[in-house]
Amino acid sequence: MSVDKEESVKKFFTDKNAKGDNYYNELCSSFEKRIKQLKKLPKIDKENSLDNVFEENGLTRRDFMKWAASITAMLALPGSFTPLIADAAKVVDRLPIIWLHMAECTGCSEALLRSAHPTIDSLIFEHISLEYHETLMAASGWQAEENIEHAMEKYKGRYVLMVEGGIPTGLDGAYLTIGGHGKKGKDIAKEASENAAAIFAIGTCSAFGGVQAAIPNPTGAVALSEVTNKTVINVPGCPPSEKNIVGTLMYFLLYGNLPALDVYNRPKWAYRLRIHDLCERRGHFDAGEFVEQFGDDAAKDGFCLYKVGCKGPYTFNNCSKNKFNEDTSWPVQVGFGCIGCSEPNFWDTMGTVNEPLRDRLYNTTLGGIGADATADRIGIGLLTATVVGIAAHAAIASVKNPKE
Ligand code: FSX
Ligand code: SF4
Ligand code: F3S
């Protein structure tokens, strides 16, 4: 282990042990204080309470507390914080939200809201005060334009800005104009960022440019962070899981500040580990048991999908924990490898979807040890898996944000 790595491991354990009773007591008081302050703010949705919304949708208090417990665990807080998380969810409608759509497919909104049976996450999201959301609001045209201007003025410095989609900047932004006055998307995003209390880039398009920024990027689409000099919290995924969206919101609600972020400004609580680290097929990877082609016996046995293109070793996200479609499944579970959708430029850098990356990234970083060669020699077991892990980290480190 290098000295640097050793130091950081030591620091990790020292910090962890330092988080004794005092740390959690103080955290608990600061959450209570914050919830109290939020409660004093005018209730934006005066007509309804979250309790009523749950009742109308056939959800019990038990369901709600189960949800609160899962958010508590997700944010790595002790179980005793569950009632506080539940309290915080109830004041979520004190937080005005402005949600902008730029260049994208609306999959992020869909992921959150289109469930056959409303989930707690979707209900909480519907209950928060969405002051402006082009897909959901009734207003259109001039009225819609007025709404956003009014919301930005009325909630100046208080609103949370959520942006979905990449921002076209080609032809000075003329590829995306919105509303009766033909305002450019890039100008709206920049203006709305100015007085936001927090800014979340929802989805890979907004976080990193996404599919429209893939080569040759005809509209000059860029990440939200390129058009504003404010800090943007990236919640990538194409689409991201609704839990990562709601979890990020809950974090902000409770802590009142930004979570610890990785080099790509993704909250560490959600994007700290690789898909590969959390994968239910990982045992097969370590044992050298691979699907060689879709439909073979190994596929039926649920073996590892690395050789049919899984990019889990290079992708940081928590999909196996959060799952999609009402918590039923996630890509690898249904038998299709991860395509790396929460990584910057994954359309350009992650190669062909159904093929491993071959030697493209590995050769330069590990003195010629190719990923496929590694997988073929996997019989040597865990050591080999470690090599792939190191290779993936090294490859990722080599393409990290130059700003770091
Ligand atoms: Fe689509 Fe959102 Fe992908 Fe992008 O999700 S699901 S293309 S991340 O901006 O609508
Ligand atoms: Fe899972 Fe993919 Fe890693 Fe295999 S390569 S263990 S399928 S994440
Ligand atoms: Fe995306 Fe991979 Fe998860 S493709 S949804 S990060 S499993």
mmCIF file of C-alpha atoms in Angstrom, residues 141-271:
data_model
loop_
_atom_site.group_PDB
_atom_site.id
_atom_site.type_symbol
_atom_site.label_atom_id
_atom_site.label_comp_id
_atom_site.label_asym_id
_atom_site.label_seq_id
_atom_site.Cartn_x
_atom_site.Cartn_y
_atom_site.Cartn_z
ATOM 1 C CA GLY A 141 -46.868 30.018 -22.733
ATOM 2 C CA TRP A 142 -46.783 33.531 -21.252
ATOM 3 C CA GLN A 143 -48.267 32.278 -17.987
ATOM 4 C CA ALA A 144 -45.459 29.731 -17.567
ATOM 5 C CA GLU A 145 -42.845 32.406 -18.163
ATOM 6 C CA GLU A 146 -44.476 34.619 -15.599
ATOM 7 C CA ASN A 147 -44.536 31.735 -13.097
ATOM 8 C CA ILE A 148 -40.800 31.168 -13.207
ATOM 9 C CA GLU A 149 -39.993 34.858 -12.922
ATOM 10 C CA HIS A 150 -42.409 35.204 -10.038
ATOM 11 C CA ALA A 151 -40.962 32.124 -8.267
ATOM 12 C CA MET A 152 -37.367 33.329 -8.679
ATOM 13 C CA GLU A 153 -38.282 36.709 -7.221
ATOM 14 C CA LYS A 154 -40.559 35.525 -4.419
ATOM 15 C CA TYR A 155 -38.215 32.794 -3.171
ATOM 16 C CA LYS A 156 -34.928 34.549 -3.912
ATOM 17 C CA GLY A 157 -32.105 32.827 -2.037
ATOM 18 C CA ARG A 158 -34.463 30.158 -0.700
ATOM 19 C CA TYR A 159 -35.399 27.936 -3.603
ATOM 20 C CA VAL A 160 -33.693 24.730 -4.629
ATOM 21 C CA LEU A 161 -32.937 24.621 -8.329
ATOM 22 C CA MET A 162 -33.124 21.232 -10.012
ATOM 23 C CA VAL A 163 -32.092 21.064 -13.640
ATOM 24 C CA GLU A 164 -32.676 18.118 -15.942
ATOM 25 C CA GLY A 165 -30.895 17.981 -19.308
ATOM 26 C CA GLY A 166 -27.729 19.182 -20.999
ATOM 27 C CA ILE A 167 -27.421 22.856 -21.913
ATOM 28 C CA PRO A 168 -26.972 23.579 -25.635
ATOM 29 C CA THR A 169 -24.463 26.391 -26.137
ATOM 30 C CA GLY A 170 -23.885 26.064 -29.924
ATOM 31 C CA LEU A 171 -25.028 29.091 -31.988
ATOM 32 C CA ASP A 172 -24.906 30.990 -28.719
ATOM 33 C CA GLY A 173 -27.589 28.716 -27.237
ATOM 34 C CA ALA A 174 -30.076 29.072 -30.092
ATOM 35 C CA TYR A 175 -30.646 25.288 -30.223
ATOM 36 C CA LEU A 176 -32.846 25.519 -27.151
ATOM 37 C CA THR A 177 -35.306 28.328 -26.688
ATOM 38 C CA ILE A 178 -38.208 28.178 -24.280
ATOM 39 C CA GLY A 179 -41.459 30.153 -23.974
ATOM 40 C CA GLY A 180 -43.114 32.967 -25.852
ATOM 41 C CA HIS A 181 -40.103 35.274 -25.702
ATOM 42 C CA GLY A 182 -37.816 32.575 -27.062
ATOM 43 C CA LYS A 183 -35.473 32.822 -24.076
ATOM 44 C CA LYS A 184 -32.415 30.616 -24.416
ATOM 45 C CA GLY A 185 -32.145 27.593 -22.157
ATOM 46 C CA LYS A 186 -28.603 28.510 -21.173
ATOM 47 C CA ASP A 187 -29.692 31.986 -20.066
ATOM 48 C CA ILE A 188 -32.621 30.639 -18.054
ATOM 49 C CA ALA A 189 -30.369 28.068 -16.324
ATOM 50 C CA LYS A 190 -27.755 30.709 -15.528
ATOM 51 C CA GLU A 191 -30.303 33.208 -14.250
ATOM 52 C CA ALA A 192 -32.088 30.629 -12.096
ATOM 53 C CA SER A 193 -28.735 29.521 -10.623
ATOM 54 C CA GLU A 194 -27.912 33.037 -9.396
ATOM 55 C CA ASN A 195 -30.197 33.111 -6.359
ATOM 56 C CA ALA A 196 -30.746 29.428 -5.606
ATOM 57 C CA ALA A 197 -30.075 28.114 -2.094
ATOM 58 C CA ALA A 198 -28.775 24.886 -3.629
ATOM 59 C CA ILE A 199 -28.390 23.611 -7.180
ATOM 60 C CA PHE A 200 -28.839 19.969 -8.180
ATOM 61 C CA ALA A 201 -28.040 18.705 -11.664
ATOM 62 C CA ILE A 202 -30.511 15.850 -11.995
ATOM 63 C CA GLY A 203 -29.420 13.133 -14.412
ATOM 64 C CA THR A 204 -26.278 12.575 -16.431
ATOM 65 C CA CYS A 205 -27.316 15.121 -19.085
ATOM 66 C CA SER A 206 -27.396 17.985 -16.652
ATOM 67 C CA ALA A 207 -24.442 16.673 -14.636
ATOM 68 C CA PHE A 208 -22.122 15.956 -17.563
ATOM 69 C CA GLY A 209 -23.824 16.837 -20.866
ATOM 70 C CA GLY A 210 -25.240 13.359 -21.494
ATOM 71 C CA VAL A 211 -26.342 11.860 -24.772
ATOM 72 C CA GLN A 212 -26.616 15.146 -26.662
ATOM 73 C CA ALA A 213 -23.043 16.009 -25.680
ATOM 74 C CA ALA A 214 -21.752 12.740 -27.187
ATOM 75 C CA ILE A 215 -19.406 13.123 -30.154
ATOM 76 C CA PRO A 216 -20.018 15.043 -32.452
ATOM 77 C CA ASN A 217 -22.188 17.066 -30.052
ATOM 78 C CA PRO A 218 -23.894 19.122 -32.772
ATOM 79 C CA THR A 219 -25.644 21.505 -30.361
ATOM 80 C CA GLY A 220 -22.603 22.150 -28.193
ATOM 81 C CA ALA A 221 -24.403 20.680 -25.166
ATOM 82 C CA VAL A 222 -22.589 21.088 -21.849
ATOM 83 C CA ALA A 223 -23.112 20.309 -18.164
ATOM 84 C CA LEU A 224 -24.999 22.771 -15.974
ATOM 85 C CA SER A 225 -21.749 23.467 -14.098
ATOM 86 C CA GLU A 226 -20.339 24.967 -17.309
ATOM 87 C CA VAL A 227 -22.916 27.756 -17.456
ATOM 88 C CA THR A 228 -22.874 28.842 -13.822
ATOM 89 C CA ASN A 229 -20.057 29.604 -11.415
ATOM 90 C CA LYS A 230 -22.144 28.386 -8.444
ATOM 91 C CA THR A 231 -21.539 24.961 -6.901
ATOM 92 C CA VAL A 232 -23.634 22.291 -8.610
ATOM 93 C CA ILE A 233 -24.348 18.961 -6.909
ATOM 94 C CA ASN A 234 -24.463 16.281 -9.557
ATOM 95 C CA VAL A 235 -26.988 13.454 -9.223
ATOM 96 C CA PRO A 236 -26.176 11.486 -12.384
ATOM 97 C CA GLY A 237 -27.691 8.378 -13.912
ATOM 98 C CA CYS A 238 -29.696 8.113 -17.089
ATOM 99 C CA PRO A 239 -32.046 8.297 -15.333
ATOM 100 C CA PRO A 240 -30.896 8.590 -11.704
ATOM 101 C CA SER A 241 -32.740 6.587 -9.090
ATOM 102 C CA GLU A 242 -35.544 8.462 -7.403
ATOM 103 C CA LYS A 243 -33.951 7.624 -4.045
ATOM 104 C CA ASN A 244 -30.761 9.447 -4.967
ATOM 105 C CA ILE A 245 -32.817 12.496 -5.961
ATOM 106 C CA VAL A 246 -35.026 12.492 -2.863
ATOM 107 C CA GLY A 247 -32.068 11.497 -0.632
ATOM 108 C CA THR A 248 -30.051 14.489 -1.868
ATOM 109 C CA LEU A 249 -33.002 16.735 -1.153
ATOM 110 C CA MET A 250 -33.449 15.244 2.333
ATOM 111 C CA TYR A 251 -29.754 15.755 3.020
ATOM 112 C CA PHE A 252 -30.015 19.429 2.155
ATOM 113 C CA LEU A 253 -33.187 19.752 4.197
ATOM 114 C CA LEU A 254 -31.572 18.251 7.300
ATOM 115 C CA TYR A 255 -28.030 19.526 7.140
ATOM 116 C CA GLY A 256 -28.754 22.855 5.445
ATOM 117 C CA ASN A 257 -25.525 22.513 3.533
ATOM 118 C CA LEU A 258 -23.997 20.446 0.777
ATOM 119 C CA PRO A 259 -23.005 16.803 1.218
ATOM 120 C CA ALA A 260 -19.444 15.557 0.862
ATOM 121 C CA LEU A 261 -18.803 15.288 -2.867
ATOM 122 C CA ASP A 262 -16.505 13.169 -5.012
ATOM 123 C CA VAL A 263 -14.271 14.564 -7.767
ATOM 124 C CA TYR A 264 -17.263 14.792 -10.094
ATOM 125 C CA ASN A 265 -19.380 16.621 -7.479
ATOM 126 C CA ARG A 266 -21.538 13.554 -6.828
ATOM 127 C CA PRO A 267 -22.715 13.060 -3.215
ATOM 128 C CA LYS A 268 -20.418 10.489 -1.702
ATOM 129 C CA TRP A 269 -23.200 8.866 0.302
ATOM 130 C CA ALA A 270 -24.702 7.674 -2.999
ATOM 131 C CA TYR A 271 -21.793 7.426 -5.448
#
